[in-house]
Tab-separated table of C-alpha atoms in Angstrom:
chain	number	residue	atom	x	y	z
B	1	MET	CA	-40.243	18.891	-11.563
B	2	ALA	CA	-38.578	17.307	-14.587
B	3	ALA	CA	-37.421	13.720	-14.304
B	4	PRO	CA	-33.632	13.266	-14.257
B	5	ALA	CA	-32.045	12.330	-17.567
B	6	THR	CA	-30.806	8.778	-17.989
B	7	GLN	CA	-27.463	8.023	-19.587
B	8	ARG	CA	-27.524	6.868	-23.203
B	9	SER	CA	-25.024	4.768	-25.090
B	10	VAL	CA	-22.842	6.994	-27.292
B	11	VAL	CA	-21.526	5.591	-30.570
B	12	PHE	CA	-18.901	6.632	-33.083
B	13	VAL	CA	-20.702	6.354	-36.401
B	14	ASP	CA	-18.051	7.321	-38.944
B	15	GLY	CA	-14.901	9.388	-39.259
B	16	ILE	CA	-12.902	10.893	-42.083
B	17	ARG	CA	-9.890	13.102	-42.590
B	18	THR	CA	-8.125	14.999	-45.284
B	19	PRO	CA	-4.706	13.766	-46.324
B	20	PHE	CA	-2.183	15.417	-44.019
B	21	GLY	CA	0.275	17.838	-45.587
B	22	LYS	CA	3.655	19.292	-44.693
B	23	ALA	CA	3.382	22.785	-43.253
B	24	GLY	CA	5.151	25.576	-45.076
B	25	PRO	CA	5.295	27.301	-48.448
B	26	LYS	CA	6.190	24.056	-50.237
B	27	GLY	CA	3.467	21.988	-48.577
B	28	MET	CA	0.501	20.817	-50.618
B	29	TYR	CA	-1.948	23.000	-48.633
B	30	ALA	CA	0.140	26.179	-48.739
B	31	GLU	CA	-2.617	27.954	-50.670
B	32	THR	CA	-5.584	26.070	-49.199
B	33	ARG	CA	-7.690	27.564	-46.404
B	34	ALA	CA	-8.004	25.754	-43.092
B	35	ASP	CA	-11.778	26.121	-42.997
B	36	ASP	CA	-12.061	24.628	-46.473
B	37	LEU	CA	-10.282	21.503	-45.184
B	38	VAL	CA	-12.934	21.149	-42.481
B	39	VAL	CA	-15.715	21.717	-45.004
B	40	LYS	CA	-14.342	18.965	-47.211
B	41	ALA	CA	-14.346	16.520	-44.299
B	42	ILE	CA	-17.919	17.393	-43.239
B	43	ARG	CA	-19.254	17.077	-46.760
B	44	GLU	CA	-17.594	13.690	-47.206
B	45	LEU	CA	-19.163	12.415	-43.983
B	46	LEU	CA	-22.596	13.402	-45.274
B	47	ARG	CA	-21.901	11.871	-48.684
B	48	ARG	CA	-20.907	8.580	-47.079
B	49	ASN	CA	-23.946	8.584	-44.800
B	50	PRO	CA	-26.853	9.739	-46.995
B	51	GLN	CA	-29.422	8.337	-44.548
B	52	LEU	CA	-28.523	11.174	-42.155
B	53	ASP	CA	-30.730	14.208	-42.737
B	54	PRO	CA	-28.408	17.187	-42.099
B	55	ALA	CA	-31.257	18.854	-40.214
B	56	ARG	CA	-30.941	16.121	-37.550
B	57	ILE	CA	-27.439	17.303	-36.625
B	58	ASP	CA	-27.627	19.013	-33.242
B	59	GLU	CA	-24.114	20.476	-33.026
B	60	VAL	CA	-20.855	20.973	-34.914
B	61	ALA	CA	-17.805	21.142	-32.629
B	62	ILE	CA	-14.509	21.860	-34.385
B	63	ALA	CA	-11.201	22.306	-32.596
B	64	ALA	CA	-8.210	24.444	-33.515
B	65	THR	CA	-5.207	25.251	-31.374
B	66	THR	CA	-4.444	28.605	-32.970
B	67	GLN	CA	-7.873	30.174	-33.376
B	68	THR	CA	-7.181	33.011	-35.741
B	69	GLY	CA	-7.347	33.796	-39.444
B	70	ASP	CA	-8.827	31.009	-41.555
B	71	GLN	CA	-9.262	28.753	-38.512
B	72	GLY	CA	-10.804	31.374	-36.256
B	73	LEU	CA	-14.249	32.988	-36.024
B	74	THR	CA	-16.031	30.121	-34.211
B	75	ILE	CA	-14.990	27.611	-36.833
B	76	GLY	CA	-17.581	25.025	-35.808
B	77	ARG	CA	-20.331	27.403	-36.856
B	78	THR	CA	-18.656	28.872	-39.931
B	79	SER	CA	-17.587	25.489	-41.321
B	80	GLY	CA	-21.117	24.153	-40.870
B	81	ILE	CA	-22.542	27.041	-42.887
B	82	LEU	CA	-19.858	26.647	-45.564
B	83	ALA	CA	-20.529	22.902	-45.748
B	84	GLY	CA	-24.169	23.588	-46.571
B	85	LEU	CA	-25.716	22.467	-43.296
B	86	PRO	CA	-29.078	24.059	-42.482
B	87	GLU	CA	-28.794	27.390	-40.723
B	88	THR	CA	-30.587	25.807	-37.764
B	89	VAL	CA	-27.507	23.650	-37.002
B	90	PRO	CA	-25.343	25.436	-34.393
B	91	GLY	CA	-21.608	25.095	-33.935
B	92	PHE	CA	-18.712	26.151	-31.752
B	93	ALA	CA	-14.912	26.127	-31.559
B	94	ILE	CA	-12.849	24.377	-28.933
B	95	ASP	CA	-9.196	24.290	-27.871
B	96	ARG	CA	-7.239	21.758	-25.881
B	97	MET	CA	-4.114	21.991	-28.022
B	98	CYS	CA	-3.230	18.540	-29.445
B	99	ALA	CA	-6.348	16.966	-27.925
B	100	GLY	CA	-8.728	19.458	-29.505
B	101	ALA	CA	-10.607	16.976	-31.686
B	102	MET	CA	-10.576	14.423	-28.868
B	103	THR	CA	-12.177	17.040	-26.604
B	104	ALA	CA	-14.696	17.978	-29.299
B	105	VAL	CA	-15.720	14.312	-29.318
B	106	THR	CA	-15.857	13.826	-25.548
B	107	THR	CA	-17.650	17.133	-24.926
B	108	THR	CA	-20.398	16.462	-27.448
B	109	ALA	CA	-20.559	12.799	-26.389
B	110	SER	CA	-21.390	14.050	-22.907
B	111	GLY	CA	-24.312	15.962	-24.380
B	112	ILE	CA	-25.484	12.839	-26.185
B	113	GLY	CA	-25.139	10.730	-23.059
B	114	PHE	CA	-27.175	13.286	-21.103
B	115	GLY	CA	-29.894	13.220	-23.757
B	116	GLN	CA	-29.465	16.773	-25.033
B	117	TYR	CA	-28.028	15.854	-28.447
B	118	ASP	CA	-28.966	13.009	-30.808
B	119	VAL	CA	-26.391	13.459	-33.575
B	120	VAL	CA	-23.281	15.654	-33.704
B	121	ILE	CA	-20.281	16.311	-35.891
B	122	ALA	CA	-16.984	16.706	-34.045
B	123	GLY	CA	-13.486	17.197	-35.384
B	124	GLY	CA	-10.506	19.467	-35.634
B	125	VAL	CA	-8.176	21.324	-37.939
B	126	GLU	CA	-4.699	22.743	-37.842
B	127	HIS	CA	-3.003	24.646	-40.640
B	128	MET	CA	0.433	24.989	-39.120
B	129	GLY	CA	1.733	26.473	-42.354
B	130	HIS	CA	-0.621	29.424	-41.939
B	131	HIS	CA	-0.603	29.494	-38.143
B	132	PRO	CA	2.413	28.018	-36.324
B	133	MET	CA	1.680	26.807	-32.803
B	134	GLY	CA	1.685	29.757	-30.427
B	135	GLU	CA	1.269	32.391	-33.139
B	136	GLY	CA	0.011	35.572	-31.517
B	137	ALA	CA	0.054	34.019	-28.039
B	138	ASP	CA	1.242	36.101	-25.103
B	139	PRO	CA	2.083	33.757	-22.193
B	140	ASN	CA	1.742	35.517	-18.872
B	141	PRO	CA	5.241	36.389	-17.598
B	142	ARG	CA	4.265	35.040	-14.180
B	143	PHE	CA	4.586	31.501	-15.553
B	144	LEU	CA	8.343	31.987	-15.442
B	145	ALA	CA	8.737	34.879	-13.005
B	146	ASP	CA	6.804	33.038	-10.284
B	147	ARG	CA	8.380	29.734	-11.303
B	148	LEU	CA	4.999	28.169	-11.966
B	149	VAL	CA	6.517	26.104	-14.759
B	150	ASP	CA	10.003	25.219	-15.875
B	151	PRO	CA	11.057	27.366	-18.874
B	152	SER	CA	11.293	24.216	-21.004
B	153	ALA	CA	7.547	23.633	-20.545
B	154	LEU	CA	6.728	26.163	-23.258
B	155	VAL	CA	8.670	24.285	-25.966
B	156	MET	CA	7.292	20.838	-26.714
B	157	GLY	CA	10.583	19.480	-28.043
B	158	ASN	CA	12.287	20.450	-24.812
B	159	THR	CA	9.636	18.619	-22.799
B	160	ALA	CA	10.380	15.507	-24.817
B	161	GLU	CA	14.082	15.821	-24.018
B	162	ASN	CA	13.084	16.155	-20.356
B	163	LEU	CA	11.153	12.901	-20.617
B	164	HIS	CA	14.306	11.187	-21.838
B	165	ASP	CA	16.097	12.582	-18.772
B	166	ARG	CA	13.440	11.204	-16.473
B	167	PHE	CA	13.499	7.761	-18.098
B	168	PRO	CA	17.129	7.031	-19.010
B	169	SER	CA	16.163	3.509	-20.100
B	170	ILE	CA	14.426	5.124	-23.098
B	171	THR	CA	17.429	5.716	-25.306
B	172	LYS	CA	17.629	7.479	-28.630
B	173	GLU	CA	18.295	4.093	-30.227
B	174	ARG	CA	14.963	2.832	-28.898
B	175	THR	CA	13.053	5.873	-30.116
B	176	ASP	CA	14.684	5.686	-33.546
B	177	ALA	CA	13.796	1.994	-33.816
B	178	TYR	CA	10.219	2.811	-32.816
B	179	ALA	CA	10.074	5.565	-35.464
B	180	VAL	CA	11.301	3.239	-38.214
B	181	ASN	CA	8.654	0.702	-37.185
B	182	SER	CA	5.969	3.399	-37.381
B	183	GLN	CA	7.030	4.258	-40.925
B	184	ASN	CA	7.029	0.590	-41.928
B	185	LYS	CA	3.615	-0.151	-40.423
B	186	TYR	CA	2.117	2.925	-42.064
B	187	GLU	CA	3.497	1.919	-45.466
B	188	ALA	CA	2.134	-1.623	-45.104
B	189	ALA	CA	-1.306	-0.246	-44.175
B	190	ARG	CA	-1.208	2.188	-47.080
B	191	LYS	CA	-0.370	-0.574	-49.544
B	192	ALA	CA	-3.192	-2.693	-48.124
B	193	GLY	CA	-5.663	0.133	-48.810
B	194	TYR	CA	-6.511	0.758	-45.165
B	195	ILE	CA	-5.368	4.386	-45.087
B	196	ALA	CA	-7.139	5.395	-48.298
B	197	ASP	CA	-10.492	4.393	-46.818
B	198	THR	CA	-10.055	7.041	-44.108
B	199	LEU	CA	-9.206	9.892	-46.511
B	200	VAL	CA	-11.183	12.346	-48.616
B	201	PRO	CA	-9.294	13.780	-51.620
B	202	VAL	CA	-8.808	17.545	-51.542
B	203	ALA	CA	-8.352	19.861	-54.523
B	204	THR	CA	-5.250	22.010	-54.057
B	205	ARG	CA	-3.835	25.071	-55.756
B	206	SER	CA	-0.270	26.249	-56.132
B	207	ALA	CA	1.904	28.259	-58.479
B	208	ALA	CA	2.068	25.158	-60.661
B	209	GLY	CA	-1.743	25.052	-60.977
B	210	TRP	CA	-4.471	22.854	-59.572
B	211	GLY	CA	-3.766	19.485	-58.017
B	212	LEU	CA	-5.458	16.761	-56.000
B	213	ALA	CA	-4.233	15.623	-52.596
B	214	THR	CA	-5.023	11.927	-52.272
B	215	GLU	CA	-2.301	10.712	-49.888
B	216	ASP	CA	-0.456	11.961	-46.823
B	217	GLU	CA	2.589	14.054	-47.622
B	218	PRO	CA	4.826	13.459	-44.540
B	219	PRO	CA	5.589	9.679	-44.692
B	220	ARG	CA	9.157	8.643	-45.413
B	221	PRO	CA	8.970	5.001	-46.538
B	222	GLY	CA	12.244	3.155	-46.473
B	223	THR	CA	13.602	5.128	-43.509
B	224	THR	CA	16.334	3.246	-41.665
B	225	ILE	CA	17.823	3.521	-38.198
B	226	GLU	CA	21.082	4.555	-39.887
B	227	ASP	CA	19.251	7.445	-41.584
B	228	LEU	CA	17.832	8.668	-38.282
B	229	ALA	CA	21.180	8.468	-36.519
B	230	THR	CA	22.515	11.290	-38.709
B	231	LEU	CA	19.751	13.818	-37.963
B	232	LYS	CA	20.309	16.964	-35.917
B	233	THR	CA	18.949	17.359	-32.387
B	234	PRO	CA	17.510	20.893	-32.539
B	235	PHE	CA	16.323	21.170	-28.944
B	236	ARG	CA	19.537	20.265	-27.162
B	237	PRO	CA	23.174	19.712	-28.164
B	238	ALA	CA	23.775	15.971	-28.355
B	239	GLY	CA	20.097	15.491	-27.548
B	240	ARG	CA	17.776	12.676	-28.519
B	241	ILE	CA	14.792	14.338	-30.207
B	242	THR	CA	15.074	14.679	-33.996
B	243	ALA	CA	12.765	15.250	-36.934
B	244	GLY	CA	12.872	11.492	-37.457
B	245	ASN	CA	11.551	10.304	-34.082
B	246	ALA	CA	8.899	12.994	-33.686
B	247	ALA	CA	5.841	14.119	-35.624
B	248	GLY	CA	6.401	17.018	-38.010
B	249	LEU	CA	4.640	20.325	-38.565
B	250	ASN	CA	1.522	19.528	-40.535
B	251	ASP	CA	-1.751	20.732	-42.024
B	252	GLY	CA	-5.005	18.781	-42.074
B	253	ALA	CA	-8.549	18.319	-40.797
B	254	THR	CA	-10.720	15.555	-39.366
B	255	ALA	CA	-14.429	15.101	-38.686
B	256	ALA	CA	-16.629	12.397	-37.191
B	257	ILE	CA	-20.306	11.657	-36.651
B	258	LEU	CA	-21.342	10.680	-33.120
B	259	ALA	CA	-24.846	9.683	-32.095
B	260	GLY	CA	-26.918	8.103	-29.394
B	261	GLU	CA	-27.025	4.402	-30.160
B	262	ASP	CA	-30.832	4.511	-30.241
B	263	THR	CA	-30.726	7.343	-32.788
B	264	ALA	CA	-28.141	5.536	-34.906
B	265	ILE	CA	-30.403	2.485	-35.036
B	266	GLU	CA	-33.432	4.647	-35.820
B	267	LEU	CA	-31.673	6.368	-38.732
B	268	GLY	CA	-29.880	3.267	-40.025
B	269	LEU	CA	-26.443	4.716	-39.295
B	270	PRO	CA	-23.495	2.336	-38.889
B	271	ILE	CA	-22.144	1.792	-35.403
B	272	GLY	CA	-18.363	1.824	-35.591
B	273	MET	CA	-17.742	1.644	-31.835
B	274	ARG	CA	-19.301	2.475	-28.473
B	275	MET	CA	-17.755	4.923	-26.042
B	276	VAL	CA	-16.960	3.312	-22.693
B	277	GLY	CA	-15.504	6.384	-20.996
B	278	PHE	CA	-12.905	9.132	-21.120
B	279	ALA	CA	-10.532	10.954	-18.804
B	280	TYR	CA	-8.131	13.880	-18.842
B	281	GLN	CA	-5.358	14.464	-16.336
B	282	GLY	CA	-2.760	17.160	-15.733
B	283	VAL	CA	0.954	16.522	-15.207
B	284	ASP	CA	4.091	18.615	-14.776
B	285	PRO	CA	4.182	20.723	-17.976
B	286	ALA	CA	7.932	20.116	-18.241
B	287	VAL	CA	7.208	16.439	-19.021
B	288	MET	CA	3.896	16.893	-20.793
B	289	GLY	CA	4.466	13.691	-22.819
B	290	TYR	CA	3.787	11.580	-19.734
B	291	GLY	CA	0.170	12.768	-19.609
B	292	PRO	CA	-1.403	9.658	-21.188
B	293	VAL	CA	-0.247	7.476	-18.279
B	294	PRO	CA	-2.211	9.124	-15.441
B	295	ALA	CA	-5.149	9.826	-17.772
B	296	THR	CA	-5.325	6.126	-18.611
B	297	GLU	CA	-4.899	5.115	-14.966
B	298	LYS	CA	-7.778	7.408	-14.048
B	299	LEU	CA	-10.007	5.960	-16.759
B	300	LEU	CA	-9.208	2.336	-16.007
B	301	ALA	CA	-10.161	2.976	-12.382
B	302	ARG	CA	-13.424	4.594	-13.439
B	303	THR	CA	-14.419	1.823	-15.824
B	304	GLY	CA	-13.182	-1.127	-13.816
B	305	LEU	CA	-11.142	-2.341	-16.774
B	306	LYS	CA	-7.516	-3.422	-16.732
B	307	ILE	CA	-4.833	-2.646	-19.286
B	308	GLU	CA	-4.914	-6.355	-20.193
B	309	ASP	CA	-8.506	-5.875	-21.410
B	310	ILE	CA	-7.348	-3.479	-24.136
B	311	GLY	CA	-6.809	-5.294	-27.430
B	312	LEU	CA	-5.901	-2.321	-29.640
B	313	PHE	CA	-4.092	0.922	-28.822
B	314	GLU	CA	-4.115	4.054	-30.977
B	315	LEU	CA	-1.526	6.318	-29.343
B	316	ASN	CA	-0.650	9.673	-30.836
B	317	GLU	CA	3.043	9.783	-31.698
B	318	ALA	CA	3.908	13.387	-30.926
B	319	PHE	CA	7.301	12.010	-29.928
B	320	ALA	CA	8.463	8.399	-29.854
B	321	VAL	CA	9.762	8.836	-26.293
B	322	GLN	CA	6.277	9.765	-25.106
B	323	VAL	CA	4.713	6.593	-26.555
B	324	ILE	CA	7.475	4.382	-25.183
B	325	ALA	CA	7.081	5.921	-21.713
B	326	PHE	CA	3.421	4.844	-21.820
B	327	LEU	CA	4.288	1.349	-23.022
B	328	GLU	CA	7.044	0.942	-20.456
B	329	HIS	CA	4.691	1.925	-17.637
B	330	TYR	CA	2.361	-0.916	-18.607
B	331	GLY	CA	5.042	-3.466	-19.460
B	332	ILE	CA	4.133	-3.448	-23.145
B	333	ALA	CA	6.876	-4.086	-25.705
B	334	ASP	CA	7.919	-1.234	-28.012
B	335	ASP	CA	6.906	-3.335	-31.029
B	336	ASP	CA	3.709	-4.889	-29.614
B	337	PRO	CA	1.384	-5.522	-32.614
B	338	ARG	CA	-1.605	-4.169	-30.682
B	339	VAL	CA	-0.061	-0.692	-30.685
B	340	ASN	CA	-0.652	1.597	-33.686
B	341	PRO	CA	-0.985	-1.315	-36.136
B	342	TRP	CA	-1.231	1.130	-39.058
B	343	GLY	CA	1.670	3.297	-37.921
B	344	GLY	CA	1.214	6.693	-36.375
B	345	ALA	CA	1.872	10.406	-36.440
B	346	ILE	CA	5.625	9.997	-36.846
B	347	ALA	CA	4.748	8.683	-40.306
B	348	CYS	CA	1.489	10.358	-41.329
B	349	GLY	CA	1.753	13.656	-39.443
B	350	HIS	CA	0.164	15.455	-36.512
B	351	PRO	CA	-1.846	18.578	-37.360
B	352	LEU	CA	-2.348	19.287	-33.644
B	353	ALA	CA	-6.075	19.764	-32.928
B	354	SER	CA	-7.181	17.352	-35.664
B	355	SER	CA	-5.336	14.223	-34.545
B	356	GLY	CA	-7.723	12.813	-31.932
B	357	VAL	CA	-10.331	11.918	-34.545
B	358	ARG	CA	-7.684	10.304	-36.750
B	359	LEU	CA	-6.930	7.911	-33.906
B	360	MET	CA	-10.634	7.159	-33.460
B	361	THR	CA	-11.319	6.690	-37.153
B	362	GLN	CA	-8.492	4.185	-37.466
B	363	LEU	CA	-9.542	2.297	-34.343
B	364	SER	CA	-13.092	2.038	-35.655
B	365	ARG	CA	-11.858	0.558	-38.949
B	366	GLN	CA	-9.577	-1.847	-37.071
B	367	PHE	CA	-12.487	-2.995	-34.899
B	368	ALA	CA	-14.338	-4.027	-38.075
B	369	GLN	CA	-11.360	-6.231	-38.982
B	370	ARG	CA	-10.906	-7.638	-35.475
B	371	PRO	CA	-14.078	-9.181	-33.992
B	372	ASP	CA	-11.809	-10.943	-31.493
B	373	VAL	CA	-11.016	-7.595	-29.809
B	374	ARG	CA	-13.565	-6.141	-27.392
B	375	TYR	CA	-11.914	-2.940	-26.158
B	376	GLY	CA	-9.633	-0.366	-27.737
B	377	LEU	CA	-8.023	2.794	-26.461
B	378	THR	CA	-7.162	6.166	-28.008
B	379	SER	CA	-4.760	8.364	-26.054
B	380	MET	CA	-2.530	11.373	-26.506
B	381	CYS	CA	-0.301	13.784	-24.651
B	382	ILE	CA	-1.347	17.429	-24.594
B	383	GLY	CA	0.730	20.593	-24.513
B	384	LEU	CA	1.188	22.433	-21.202
B	385	GLY	CA	1.106	19.175	-19.283
B	386	MET	CA	-1.997	17.044	-19.840
B	387	GLY	CA	-3.062	13.681	-21.163
B	388	GLY	CA	-6.346	12.404	-22.557
B	389	THR	CA	-7.651	8.859	-23.015
B	390	VAL	CA	-10.860	7.400	-24.416
B	391	ILE	CA	-11.814	3.717	-24.202
B	392	TRP	CA	-14.094	2.233	-26.849
B	393	GLU	CA	-15.992	-1.051	-27.209
B	394	ASN	CA	-16.112	-3.023	-30.449
B	395	PRO	CA	-19.717	-3.682	-31.555
B	396	ASN	CA	-18.417	-6.528	-33.723
B	397	PHE	CA	-16.951	-8.417	-30.759
B	398	ASP	CA	-17.829	-12.103	-31.071
B	399	GLY	CA	-16.902	-13.193	-27.576
B	400	ALA	CA	-13.690	-14.971	-28.598
B	401	LYS	CA	-10.440	-14.184	-26.868
């Protein structure tokens, strides 16, 4: 009888992403394939970590919400082949809507922790210009006929309006102020060179010829609260959700290397952060943005940590109201400097299944700058009523508080 496997320490080695683009015919990736964005990210990871023999990679897990066309056909396997990995390296596709890349990480991390993988690549892609969310989907009519979900649950903007209804203290003025702060923090981080370190340039093609994407396309530096006050509320007359206090429709890809800590040491790979634990939790789909709260509660209970132990938060900004609901639950100020110090998706964009690894990549870089912080958290709401949270430990922690 085989001896039971012992749990290993799982580490985030390195992460990268393409610049995020605006979805649509005028976006910078309008004529770029989704799988080519993933390939670019994988190749850059290998270029930055030449000590990793590609043959040592045990799995490639790539997420996409709309798995069709150029982001279909088991994209984890096809992107690995296109990136030049040995044919012996397997791969698969995964879908948990906005938390696709997060789930690619936690699923493969489980394999590492159980001793069945040593090194993996995990990430996600979404080309919303080619494949809008829900394209080709056929929701079962029983969802509505049997009243399993509120009709608003199938439109994410409506669920955000519902969250405003549930928490009347979260006003449009608060969400607009949060959105402006996100834009300002992102611009400060960009000017400091922090964002560029997380990006791989991508060659693009359009009617005007070839180009090079080196920066995110969605940010709107200089946005003011007065600007946001004039925007339309497309999901409800006199509503509160606008294009200014929510993430846009975007294209982009992310990828990360994860490894057992023993393997990372053996191969001389950097250790960006250690995984402490993760949790997912379902909520009423009509208020899907509240998902990070119970997911985080579940994880804190599992790990024995308290919210006060978390020194850095990377929260996906699908909607400002969703982030503020999380902060309000924990008594954290809307402008707390621990939260999204480099701005968030309201500024840089949210290509659905790719975003989880963006959060992790940024947290890893922030850990390197902050040896005074021991624990950080990445969390996001998930369509159809879920939340996901991962807690990480800073290997650079020096014991100071």
